[in-house]
């Protein structure tokens, strides 16, 4: 099995993210110029949220959170031949890269910066100070954990990935739950609600996969 060089992984992630962003921008543009037929008569489109809104803060932070999930999935995909783990990694890559593109696309359409001036999580009513170990937000893997995943192979890589992604998903689901209850735009509320359901389902799946390997979450 050929190890994936960090530079190659990063380049592939950037290219994939750029493609998804272009598609997302096109879809968002169509939504703006062509209101949904399901909208009530006389209803006007929602105005863009403020830069310090829950909607914008969630979109920025979750885009970063998703980026690491995609990165970890690319890493484990090339370090195991197990079809179940590779299928899960593939699903995470596609789902979260697509969602990330949508969120960045909305920020673009709203005319808002894609990075926050202050610390992350402020939109949730508290802040998180990124640590020196590379963890930018709750649930995110540290630099050392990513290095360990990169060095691992086969079942060892599978178990480490499942454990890291379980923690990652739990924090992501908490963020999405907060956004689903406080965001002002339908786009963010609906996306966040879907994230909660999807990530909670995958947490259950990963618990079963860890059990099958005789490991604990």
JSON list of C-alpha atoms in Angstrom, two decimals:
[
{"chain": "A", "resi": 1, "resn": "UNK", "atom": "CA", "xyz": [0.00, 0.00, 0.00]},
{"chain": "A", "resi": 2, "resn": "UNK", "atom": "CA", "xyz": [1.48, 3.37, -1.02]},
{"chain": "A", "resi": 3, "resn": "UNK", "atom": "CA", "xyz": [1.65, 6.09, 1.67]},
{"chain": "A", "resi": 4, "resn": "UNK", "atom": "CA", "xyz": [0.04, 9.37, 0.73]},
{"chain": "A", "resi": 5, "resn": "UNK", "atom": "CA", "xyz": [2.45, 12.28, 1.02]},
{"chain": "A", "resi": 6, "resn": "UNK", "atom": "CA", "xyz": [1.08, 15.24, 3.01]},
{"chain": "A", "resi": 7, "resn": "UNK", "atom": "CA", "xyz": [1.73, 17.67, 0.16]},
{"chain": "A", "resi": 8, "resn": "UNK", "atom": "CA", "xyz": [-0.12, 15.47, -2.30]},
{"chain": "A", "resi": 9, "resn": "UNK", "atom": "CA", "xyz": [-3.04, 15.04, 0.11]},
{"chain": "A", "resi": 10, "resn": "UNK", "atom": "CA", "xyz": [-3.26, 18.76, 0.74]},
{"chain": "A", "resi": 11, "resn": "UNK", "atom": "CA", "xyz": [-3.11, 19.56, -2.98]},
{"chain": "A", "resi": 12, "resn": "UNK", "atom": "CA", "xyz": [-5.87, 17.07, -3.74]},
{"chain": "A", "resi": 13, "resn": "UNK", "atom": "CA", "xyz": [-7.99, 18.45, -0.90]},
{"chain": "A", "resi": 14, "resn": "UNK", "atom": "CA", "xyz": [-7.57, 22.02, -2.16]},
{"chain": "A", "resi": 15, "resn": "UNK", "atom": "CA", "xyz": [-8.47, 21.06, -5.72]},
{"chain": "A", "resi": 16, "resn": "UNK", "atom": "CA", "xyz": [-11.51, 19.09, -4.58]},
{"chain": "A", "resi": 17, "resn": "UNK", "atom": "CA", "xyz": [-12.62, 21.94, -2.35]},
{"chain": "A", "resi": 18, "resn": "UNK", "atom": "CA", "xyz": [-12.26, 24.47, -5.14]},
{"chain": "A", "resi": 19, "resn": "UNK", "atom": "CA", "xyz": [-14.38, 22.37, -7.49]},
{"chain": "A", "resi": 20, "resn": "UNK", "atom": "CA", "xyz": [-17.10, 21.92, -4.90]},
{"chain": "A", "resi": 21, "resn": "UNK", "atom": "CA", "xyz": [-17.07, 25.64, -4.12]},
{"chain": "A", "resi": 22, "resn": "UNK", "atom": "CA", "xyz": [-17.59, 26.52, -7.79]},
{"chain": "A", "resi": 23, "resn": "UNK", "atom": "CA", "xyz": [-20.53, 24.15, -8.02]},
{"chain": "A", "resi": 24, "resn": "UNK", "atom": "CA", "xyz": [-21.99, 25.47, -4.76]},
{"chain": "A", "resi": 25, "resn": "UNK", "atom": "CA", "xyz": [-21.69, 29.07, -5.94]},
{"chain": "A", "resi": 26, "resn": "UNK", "atom": "CA", "xyz": [-23.59, 28.17, -9.08]},
{"chain": "A", "resi": 27, "resn": "UNK", "atom": "CA", "xyz": [-26.35, 26.48, -7.11]},
{"chain": "A", "resi": 28, "resn": "UNK", "atom": "CA", "xyz": [-26.62, 29.38, -4.67]},
{"chain": "A", "resi": 29, "resn": "UNK", "atom": "CA", "xyz": [-26.76, 31.85, -7.56]},
{"chain": "A", "resi": 30, "resn": "UNK", "atom": "CA", "xyz": [-29.65, 29.90, -9.09]},
{"chain": "A", "resi": 31, "resn": "UNK", "atom": "CA", "xyz": [-31.45, 30.00, -5.75]},
{"chain": "A", "resi": 32, "resn": "UNK", "atom": "CA", "xyz": [-31.01, 33.77, -5.58]},
{"chain": "A", "resi": 33, "resn": "UNK", "atom": "CA", "xyz": [-32.21, 34.60, -9.11]},
{"chain": "A", "resi": 34, "resn": "UNK", "atom": "CA", "xyz": [-34.90, 31.92, -9.23]},
{"chain": "A", "resi": 35, "resn": "UNK", "atom": "CA", "xyz": [-37.02, 31.80, -6.03]},
{"chain": "A", "resi": 36, "resn": "UNK", "atom": "CA", "xyz": [-38.37, 28.41, -5.03]},
{"chain": "A", "resi": 37, "resn": "UNK", "atom": "CA", "xyz": [-41.81, 27.53, -6.27]},
{"chain": "A", "resi": 38, "resn": "UNK", "atom": "CA", "xyz": [-42.59, 26.39, -2.74]},
{"chain": "A", "resi": 39, "resn": "UNK", "atom": "CA", "xyz": [-42.25, 29.95, -1.38]},
{"chain": "A", "resi": 40, "resn": "UNK", "atom": "CA", "xyz": [-45.56, 31.51, -0.29]},
{"chain": "A", "resi": 41, "resn": "UNK", "atom": "CA", "xyz": [-47.02, 34.16, -2.63]},
{"chain": "A", "resi": 42, "resn": "UNK", "atom": "CA", "xyz": [-45.53, 37.60, -2.04]},
{"chain": "A", "resi": 43, "resn": "UNK", "atom": "CA", "xyz": [-42.75, 36.25, 0.15]},
{"chain": "A", "resi": 44, "resn": "UNK", "atom": "CA", "xyz": [-39.46, 38.11, -0.26]},
{"chain": "A", "resi": 45, "resn": "UNK", "atom": "CA", "xyz": [-36.05, 36.45, -0.10]},
{"chain": "A", "resi": 46, "resn": "UNK", "atom": "CA", "xyz": [-34.27, 36.64, 3.24]},
{"chain": "A", "resi": 47, "resn": "UNK", "atom": "CA", "xyz": [-31.71, 39.39, 3.59]},
{"chain": "A", "resi": 48, "resn": "UNK", "atom": "CA", "xyz": [-28.09, 38.45, 4.12]},
{"chain": "A", "resi": 49, "resn": "UNK", "atom": "CA", "xyz": [-27.17, 37.73, 7.75]},
{"chain": "A", "resi": 50, "resn": "UNK", "atom": "CA", "xyz": [-24.77, 40.00, 9.60]},
{"chain": "A", "resi": 51, "resn": "UNK", "atom": "CA", "xyz": [-21.08, 39.26, 9.81]},
{"chain": "A", "resi": 52, "resn": "UNK", "atom": "CA", "xyz": [-21.37, 38.44, 13.53]},
{"chain": "A", "resi": 53, "resn": "UNK", "atom": "CA", "xyz": [-24.52, 36.32, 13.11]},
{"chain": "A", "resi": 54, "resn": "UNK", "atom": "CA", "xyz": [-24.98, 32.68, 14.08]},
{"chain": "A", "resi": 55, "resn": "UNK", "atom": "CA", "xyz": [-25.42, 31.86, 10.40]},
{"chain": "A", "resi": 56, "resn": "UNK", "atom": "CA", "xyz": [-22.09, 33.34, 9.33]},
{"chain": "A", "resi": 57, "resn": "UNK", "atom": "CA", "xyz": [-20.19, 32.08, 12.38]},
{"chain": "A", "resi": 58, "resn": "UNK", "atom": "CA", "xyz": [-21.47, 28.56, 11.95]},
{"chain": "A", "resi": 59, "resn": "UNK", "atom": "CA", "xyz": [-20.69, 28.53, 8.23]},
{"chain": "A", "resi": 60, "resn": "UNK", "atom": "CA", "xyz": [-17.11, 29.65, 8.86]},
{"chain": "A", "resi": 61, "resn": "UNK", "atom": "CA", "xyz": [-16.38, 27.33, 11.77]},
{"chain": "A", "resi": 62, "resn": "UNK", "atom": "CA", "xyz": [-18.07, 24.27, 10.33]},
{"chain": "A", "resi": 63, "resn": "UNK", "atom": "CA", "xyz": [-16.25, 24.74, 7.03]},
{"chain": "A", "resi": 64, "resn": "UNK", "atom": "CA", "xyz": [-12.96, 24.43, 8.94]},
{"chain": "A", "resi": 65, "resn": "UNK", "atom": "CA", "xyz": [-14.28, 21.50, 11.00]},
{"chain": "A", "resi": 66, "resn": "UNK", "atom": "CA", "xyz": [-15.40, 19.69, 7.85]},
{"chain": "A", "resi": 67, "resn": "UNK", "atom": "CA", "xyz": [-12.07, 20.29, 6.12]},
{"chain": "A", "resi": 68, "resn": "UNK", "atom": "CA", "xyz": [-10.25, 18.23, 8.74]},
{"chain": "A", "resi": 69, "resn": "UNK", "atom": "CA", "xyz": [-12.83, 15.43, 8.54]},
{"chain": "A", "resi": 70, "resn": "UNK", "atom": "CA", "xyz": [-12.23, 15.25, 4.79]},
{"chain": "A", "resi": 71, "resn": "UNK", "atom": "CA", "xyz": [-8.46, 15.25, 5.35]},
{"chain": "A", "resi": 72, "resn": "UNK", "atom": "CA", "xyz": [-8.62, 12.38, 7.85]},
{"chain": "A", "resi": 73, "resn": "UNK", "atom": "CA", "xyz": [-10.88, 10.41, 5.51]},
{"chain": "A", "resi": 74, "resn": "UNK", "atom": "CA", "xyz": [-8.40, 10.78, 2.65]},
{"chain": "A", "resi": 75, "resn": "UNK", "atom": "CA", "xyz": [-5.62, 9.57, 4.93]},
{"chain": "A", "resi": 76, "resn": "UNK", "atom": "CA", "xyz": [-7.37, 6.40, 6.13]},
{"chain": "A", "resi": 77, "resn": "UNK", "atom": "CA", "xyz": [-8.74, 5.61, 2.69]},
{"chain": "A", "resi": 78, "resn": "UNK", "atom": "CA", "xyz": [-5.21, 4.92, 1.48]},
{"chain": "A", "resi": 79, "resn": "UNK", "atom": "CA", "xyz": [-4.10, 3.07, 4.60]},
{"chain": "A", "resi": 80, "resn": "UNK", "atom": "CA", "xyz": [-6.57, 0.21, 4.69]},
{"chain": "A", "resi": 81, "resn": "UNK", "atom": "CA", "xyz": [-8.12, -2.31, 2.34]},
{"chain": "A", "resi": 82, "resn": "UNK", "atom": "CA", "xyz": [-11.20, -2.74, 4.55]},
{"chain": "A", "resi": 83, "resn": "UNK", "atom": "CA", "xyz": [-14.20, -1.98, 2.37]},
{"chain": "A", "resi": 84, "resn": "UNK", "atom": "CA", "xyz": [-16.44, -0.79, 5.23]},
{"chain": "A", "resi": 85, "resn": "UNK", "atom": "CA", "xyz": [-13.92, 1.77, 6.44]},
{"chain": "A", "resi": 86, "resn": "UNK", "atom": "CA", "xyz": [-13.12, 2.91, 2.92]},
{"chain": "A", "resi": 87, "resn": "UNK", "atom": "CA", "xyz": [-16.84, 3.26, 2.16]},
{"chain": "A", "resi": 88, "resn": "UNK", "atom": "CA", "xyz": [-17.35, 5.36, 5.30]},
{"chain": "A", "resi": 89, "resn": "UNK", "atom": "CA", "xyz": [-14.34, 7.52, 4.40]},
{"chain": "A", "resi": 90, "resn": "UNK", "atom": "CA", "xyz": [-15.69, 7.99, 0.87]},
{"chain": "A", "resi": 91, "resn": "UNK", "atom": "CA", "xyz": [-19.10, 9.04, 2.23]},
{"chain": "A", "resi": 92, "resn": "UNK", "atom": "CA", "xyz": [-17.53, 11.57, 4.61]},
{"chain": "A", "resi": 93, "resn": "UNK", "atom": "CA", "xyz": [-15.33, 12.99, 1.86]},
{"chain": "A", "resi": 94, "resn": "UNK", "atom": "CA", "xyz": [-18.25, 13.51, -0.49]},
{"chain": "A", "resi": 95, "resn": "UNK", "atom": "CA", "xyz": [-20.83, 14.69, 2.05]},
{"chain": "A", "resi": 96, "resn": "UNK", "atom": "CA", "xyz": [-18.65, 17.05, 4.02]},
{"chain": "A", "resi": 97, "resn": "UNK", "atom": "CA", "xyz": [-16.76, 18.47, 1.04]},
{"chain": "A", "resi": 98, "resn": "UNK", "atom": "CA", "xyz": [-20.12, 19.24, -0.56]},
{"chain": "A", "resi": 99, "resn": "UNK", "atom": "CA", "xyz": [-21.49, 20.83, 2.62]},
{"chain": "A", "resi": 100, "resn": "UNK", "atom": "CA", "xyz": [-18.31, 22.84, 3.03]},
{"chain": "A", "resi": 101, "resn": "UNK", "atom": "CA", "xyz": [-18.66, 24.15, -0.51]},
{"chain": "A", "resi": 102, "resn": "UNK", "atom": "CA", "xyz": [-22.26, 25.16, 0.18]},
{"chain": "A", "resi": 103, "resn": "UNK", "atom": "CA", "xyz": [-21.33, 27.08, 3.32]},
{"chain": "A", "resi": 104, "resn": "UNK", "atom": "CA", "xyz": [-18.45, 28.90, 1.63]},
{"chain": "A", "resi": 105, "resn": "UNK", "atom": "CA", "xyz": [-20.76, 29.61, -1.29]},
{"chain": "A", "resi": 106, "resn": "UNK", "atom": "CA", "xyz": [-23.35, 31.20, 0.97]},
{"chain": "A", "resi": 107, "resn": "UNK", "atom": "CA", "xyz": [-20.72, 33.37, 2.63]},
{"chain": "A", "resi": 108, "resn": "UNK", "atom": "CA", "xyz": [-19.63, 34.48, -0.84]},
{"chain": "A", "resi": 109, "resn": "UNK", "atom": "CA", "xyz": [-23.19, 35.31, -1.88]},
{"chain": "A", "resi": 110, "resn": "UNK", "atom": "CA", "xyz": [-23.80, 37.16, 1.38]},
{"chain": "A", "resi": 111, "resn": "UNK", "atom": "CA", "xyz": [-20.68, 39.26, 0.79]},
{"chain": "A", "resi": 112, "resn": "UNK", "atom": "CA", "xyz": [-19.14, 38.10, 4.05]},
{"chain": "A", "resi": 113, "resn": "UNK", "atom": "CA", "xyz": [-15.52, 37.10, 4.78]},
{"chain": "A", "resi": 114, "resn": "UNK", "atom": "CA", "xyz": [-14.82, 33.38, 4.88]},
{"chain": "A", "resi": 115, "resn": "UNK", "atom": "CA", "xyz": [-12.61, 33.66, 7.94]},
{"chain": "A", "resi": 116, "resn": "UNK", "atom": "CA", "xyz": [-13.49, 35.22, 11.28]},
{"chain": "A", "resi": 117, "resn": "UNK", "atom": "CA", "xyz": [-11.53, 38.11, 12.74]},
{"chain": "A", "resi": 118, "resn": "UNK", "atom": "CA", "xyz": [-11.94, 36.75, 16.28]},
{"chain": "A", "resi": 119, "resn": "UNK", "atom": "CA", "xyz": [-11.72, 33.33, 17.94]},
{"chain": "A", "resi": 120, "resn": "UNK", "atom": "CA", "xyz": [-13.97, 30.46, 16.82]},
{"chain": "A", "resi": 121, "resn": "UNK", "atom": "CA", "xyz": [-17.24, 29.47, 18.50]},
{"chain": "A", "resi": 122, "resn": "UNK", "atom": "CA", "xyz": [-18.17, 33.03, 19.45]},
{"chain": "A", "resi": 123, "resn": "UNK", "atom": "CA", "xyz": [-21.50, 32.61, 17.65]},
{"chain": "A", "resi": 124, "resn": "UNK", "atom": "CA", "xyz": [-22.36, 29.88, 20.20]},
{"chain": "A", "resi": 125, "resn": "UNK", "atom": "CA", "xyz": [-22.02, 32.33, 23.07]},
{"chain": "A", "resi": 126, "resn": "UNK", "atom": "CA", "xyz": [-18.55, 31.23, 24.10]},
{"chain": "A", "resi": 127, "resn": "UNK", "atom": "CA", "xyz": [-15.13, 31.15, 22.56]},
{"chain": "A", "resi": 128, "resn": "UNK", "atom": "CA", "xyz": [-12.51, 28.48, 22.11]},
{"chain": "A", "resi": 129, "resn": "UNK", "atom": "CA", "xyz": [-8.85, 29.32, 22.09]},
{"chain": "A", "resi": 130, "resn": "UNK", "atom": "CA", "xyz": [-6.99, 27.18, 19.55]},
{"chain": "A", "resi": 131, "resn": "UNK", "atom": "CA", "xyz": [-4.26, 25.19, 21.27]},
{"chain": "A", "resi": 132, "resn": "UNK", "atom": "CA", "xyz": [-0.60, 24.88, 20.36]},
{"chain": "A", "resi": 133, "resn": "UNK", "atom": "CA", "xyz": [-1.14, 21.22, 19.43]},
{"chain": "A", "resi": 134, "resn": "UNK", "atom": "CA", "xyz": [-3.06, 22.15, 16.28]},
{"chain": "A", "resi": 135, "resn": "UNK", "atom": "CA", "xyz": [-6.61, 21.58, 17.50]},
{"chain": "A", "resi": 136, "resn": "UNK", "atom": "CA", "xyz": [-8.54, 24.61, 16.22]},
{"chain": "A", "resi": 137, "resn": "UNK", "atom": "CA", "xyz": [-11.94, 23.73, 17.70]},
{"chain": "A", "resi": 138, "resn": "UNK", "atom": "CA", "xyz": [-13.57, 21.15, 19.99]},
{"chain": "A", "resi": 139, "resn": "UNK", "atom": "CA", "xyz": [-13.42, 17.66, 18.52]},
{"chain": "A", "resi": 140, "resn": "UNK", "atom": "CA", "xyz": [-10.67, 18.43, 16.05]},
{"chain": "A", "resi": 141, "resn": "UNK", "atom": "CA", "xyz": [-7.62, 16.17, 15.99]},
{"chain": "A", "resi": 142, "resn": "UNK", "atom": "CA", "xyz": [-4.24, 17.47, 17.07]},
{"chain": "A", "resi": 143, "resn": "UNK", "atom": "CA", "xyz": [-1.16, 17.55, 14.86]},
{"chain": "A", "resi": 144, "resn": "UNK", "atom": "CA", "xyz": [0.22, 14.56, 16.77]},
{"chain": "A", "resi": 145, "resn": "UNK", "atom": "CA", "xyz": [-2.99, 12.57, 16.22]},
{"chain": "A", "resi": 146, "resn": "UNK", "atom": "CA", "xyz": [-2.96, 13.33, 12.50]},
{"chain": "A", "resi": 147, "resn": "UNK", "atom": "CA", "xyz": [0.68, 12.26, 12.33]},
{"chain": "A", "resi": 148, "resn": "UNK", "atom": "CA", "xyz": [-0.17, 9.01, 14.14]},
{"chain": "A", "resi": 149, "resn": "UNK", "atom": "CA", "xyz": [-3.02, 8.33, 11.70]},
{"chain": "A", "resi": 150, "resn": "UNK", "atom": "CA", "xyz": [-0.71, 9.00, 8.76]},
{"chain": "A", "resi": 151, "resn": "UNK", "atom": "CA", "xyz": [1.86, 6.55, 10.15]},
{"chain": "A", "resi": 152, "resn": "UNK", "atom": "CA", "xyz": [-0.66, 3.79, 10.94]},
{"chain": "A", "resi": 153, "resn": "UNK", "atom": "CA", "xyz": [-1.78, 1.01, 8.61]},
{"chain": "A", "resi": 154, "resn": "UNK", "atom": "CA", "xyz": [-4.55, -1.55, 8.31]},
{"chain": "A", "resi": 155, "resn": "UNK", "atom": "CA", "xyz": [-6.54, -2.26, 11.51]},
{"chain": "A", "resi": 156, "resn": "UNK", "atom": "CA", "xyz": [-4.47, 0.13, 13.60]},
{"chain": "A", "resi": 157, "resn": "UNK", "atom": "CA", "xyz": [-5.31, 2.93, 11.17]},
{"chain": "A", "resi": 158, "resn": "UNK", "atom": "CA", "xyz": [-8.96, 1.88, 11.08]},
{"chain": "A", "resi": 159, "resn": "UNK", "atom": "CA", "xyz": [-9.34, 1.99, 14.87]},
{"chain": "A", "resi": 160, "resn": "UNK", "atom": "CA", "xyz": [-7.53, 5.31, 15.23]},
{"chain": "A", "resi": 161, "resn": "UNK", "atom": "CA", "xyz": [-9.61, 6.85, 12.44]},
{"chain": "A", "resi": 162, "resn": "UNK", "atom": "CA", "xyz": [-12.90, 5.62, 13.91]},
{"chain": "A", "resi": 163, "resn": "UNK", "atom": "CA", "xyz": [-11.99, 6.97, 17.35]},
{"chain": "A", "resi": 164, "resn": "UNK", "atom": "CA", "xyz": [-10.84, 10.35, 16.05]},
{"chain": "A", "resi": 165, "resn": "UNK", "atom": "CA", "xyz": [-13.85, 10.70, 13.78]},
{"chain": "A", "resi": 166, "resn": "UNK", "atom": "CA", "xyz": [-16.26, 9.78, 16.58]},
{"chain": "A", "resi": 167, "resn": "UNK", "atom": "CA", "xyz": [-14.92, 12.62, 18.72]},
{"chain": "A", "resi": 168, "resn": "UNK", "atom": "CA", "xyz": [-14.94, 14.89, 15.66]},
{"chain": "A", "resi": 169, "resn": "UNK", "atom": "CA", "xyz": [-18.58, 14.04, 14.84]},
{"chain": "A", "resi": 170, "resn": "UNK", "atom": "CA", "xyz": [-19.77, 14.52, 18.43]},
{"chain": "A", "resi": 171, "resn": "UNK", "atom": "CA", "xyz": [-18.40, 18.06, 18.53]},
{"chain": "A", "resi": 172, "resn": "UNK", "atom": "CA", "xyz": [-19.69, 18.74, 15.01]},
{"chain": "A", "resi": 173, "resn": "UNK", "atom": "CA", "xyz": [-23.18, 17.53, 15.94]},
{"chain": "A", "resi": 174, "resn": "UNK", "atom": "CA", "xyz": [-23.17, 19.83, 19.00]},
{"chain": "A", "resi": 175, "resn": "UNK", "atom": "CA", "xyz": [-22.25, 22.80, 16.79]},
{"chain": "A", "resi": 176, "resn": "UNK", "atom": "CA", "xyz": [-24.91, 21.88, 14.25]},
{"chain": "A", "resi": 177, "resn": "UNK", "atom": "CA", "xyz": [-27.55, 21.48, 16.96]},
{"chain": "A", "resi": 178, "resn": "UNK", "atom": "CA", "xyz": [-26.78, 24.98, 18.23]},
{"chain": "A", "resi": 179, "resn": "UNK", "atom": "CA", "xyz": [-27.03, 26.44, 14.73]},
{"chain": "A", "resi": 180, "resn": "UNK", "atom": "CA", "xyz": [-30.26, 24.58, 13.97]},
{"chain": "A", "resi": 181, "resn": "UNK", "atom": "CA", "xyz": [-31.88, 26.23, 16.97]},
{"chain": "A", "resi": 182, "resn": "UNK", "atom": "CA", "xyz": [-30.51, 29.76, 16.56]},
{"chain": "A", "resi": 183, "resn": "UNK", "atom": "CA", "xyz": [-29.75, 30.46, 12.89]},
{"chain": "A", "resi": 184, "resn": "UNK", "atom": "CA", "xyz": [-31.97, 32.98, 11.09]},
{"chain": "A", "resi": 185, "resn": "UNK", "atom": "CA", "xyz": [-31.73, 31.69, 7.53]},
{"chain": "A", "resi": 186, "resn": "UNK", "atom": "CA", "xyz": [-33.59, 28.63, 6.32]},
{"chain": "A", "resi": 187, "resn": "UNK", "atom": "CA", "xyz": [-30.47, 27.51, 4.45]},
{"chain": "A", "resi": 188, "resn": "UNK", "atom": "CA", "xyz": [-28.33, 27.22, 7.58]},
{"chain": "A", "resi": 189, "resn": "UNK", "atom": "CA", "xyz": [-31.10, 25.82, 9.77]},
{"chain": "A", "resi": 190, "resn": "UNK", "atom": "CA", "xyz": [-31.96, 23.09, 7.28]},
{"chain": "A", "resi": 191, "resn": "UNK", "atom": "CA", "xyz": [-28.33, 22.20, 6.62]},
{"chain": "A", "resi": 192, "resn": "UNK", "atom": "CA", "xyz": [-27.52, 22.09, 10.35]},
{"chain": "A", "resi": 193, "resn": "UNK", "atom": "CA", "xyz": [-30.50, 19.86, 11.10]},
{"chain": "A", "resi": 194, "resn": "UNK", "atom": "CA", "xyz": [-29.37, 17.45, 8.39]},
{"chain": "A", "resi": 195, "resn": "UNK", "atom": "CA", "xyz": [-25.85, 17.45, 9.81]},
{"chain": "A", "resi": 196, "resn": "UNK", "atom": "CA", "xyz": [-27.12, 16.49, 13.26]},
{"chain": "A", "resi": 197, "resn": "UNK", "atom": "CA", "xyz": [-29.03, 13.51, 11.88]},
{"chain": "A", "resi": 198, "resn": "UNK", "atom": "CA", "xyz": [-26.22, 12.40, 9.58]},
{"chain": "A", "resi": 199, "resn": "UNK", "atom": "CA", "xyz": [-23.39, 12.66, 12.09]},
{"chain": "A", "resi": 200, "resn": "UNK", "atom": "CA", "xyz": [-25.35, 11.01, 14.90]},
{"chain": "A", "resi": 201, "resn": "UNK", "atom": "CA", "xyz": [-26.11, 8.12, 12.56]},
{"chain": "A", "resi": 202, "resn": "UNK", "atom": "CA", "xyz": [-22.44, 7.77, 11.65]},
{"chain": "A", "resi": 203, "resn": "UNK", "atom": "CA", "xyz": [-21.45, 7.88, 15.33]},
{"chain": "A", "resi": 204, "resn": "UNK", "atom": "CA", "xyz": [-23.62, 4.81, 15.89]},
{"chain": "A", "resi": 205, "resn": "UNK", "atom": "CA", "xyz": [-22.14, 3.11, 12.85]},
{"chain": "A", "resi": 206, "resn": "UNK", "atom": "CA", "xyz": [-18.59, 3.80, 14.01]},
{"chain": "A", "resi": 207, "resn": "UNK", "atom": "CA", "xyz": [-19.37, 2.43, 17.49]},
{"chain": "A", "resi": 208, "resn": "UNK", "atom": "CA", "xyz": [-20.42, -0.85, 15.87]},
{"chain": "A", "resi": 209, "resn": "UNK", "atom": "CA", "xyz": [-17.32, -0.89, 13.67]},
{"chain": "A", "resi": 210, "resn": "UNK", "atom": "CA", "xyz": [-15.06, -0.35, 16.68]},
{"chain": "A", "resi": 211, "resn": "UNK", "atom": "CA", "xyz": [-16.86, -3.14, 18.56]},
{"chain": "A", "resi": 212, "resn": "UNK", "atom": "CA", "xyz": [-16.28, -5.47, 15.63]},
{"chain": "A", "resi": 213, "resn": "UNK", "atom": "CA", "xyz": [-12.57, -4.74, 15.98]},
{"chain": "A", "resi": 214, "resn": "UNK", "atom": "CA", "xyz": [-12.56, -5.33, 19.74]},
{"chain": "A", "resi": 215, "resn": "UNK", "atom": "CA", "xyz": [-11.94, -1.64, 20.45]},
{"chain": "A", "resi": 216, "resn": "UNK", "atom": "CA", "xyz": [-13.72, 0.99, 22.48]},
{"chain": "A", "resi": 217, "resn": "UNK", "atom": "CA", "xyz": [-14.68, 4.46, 21.14]}
]
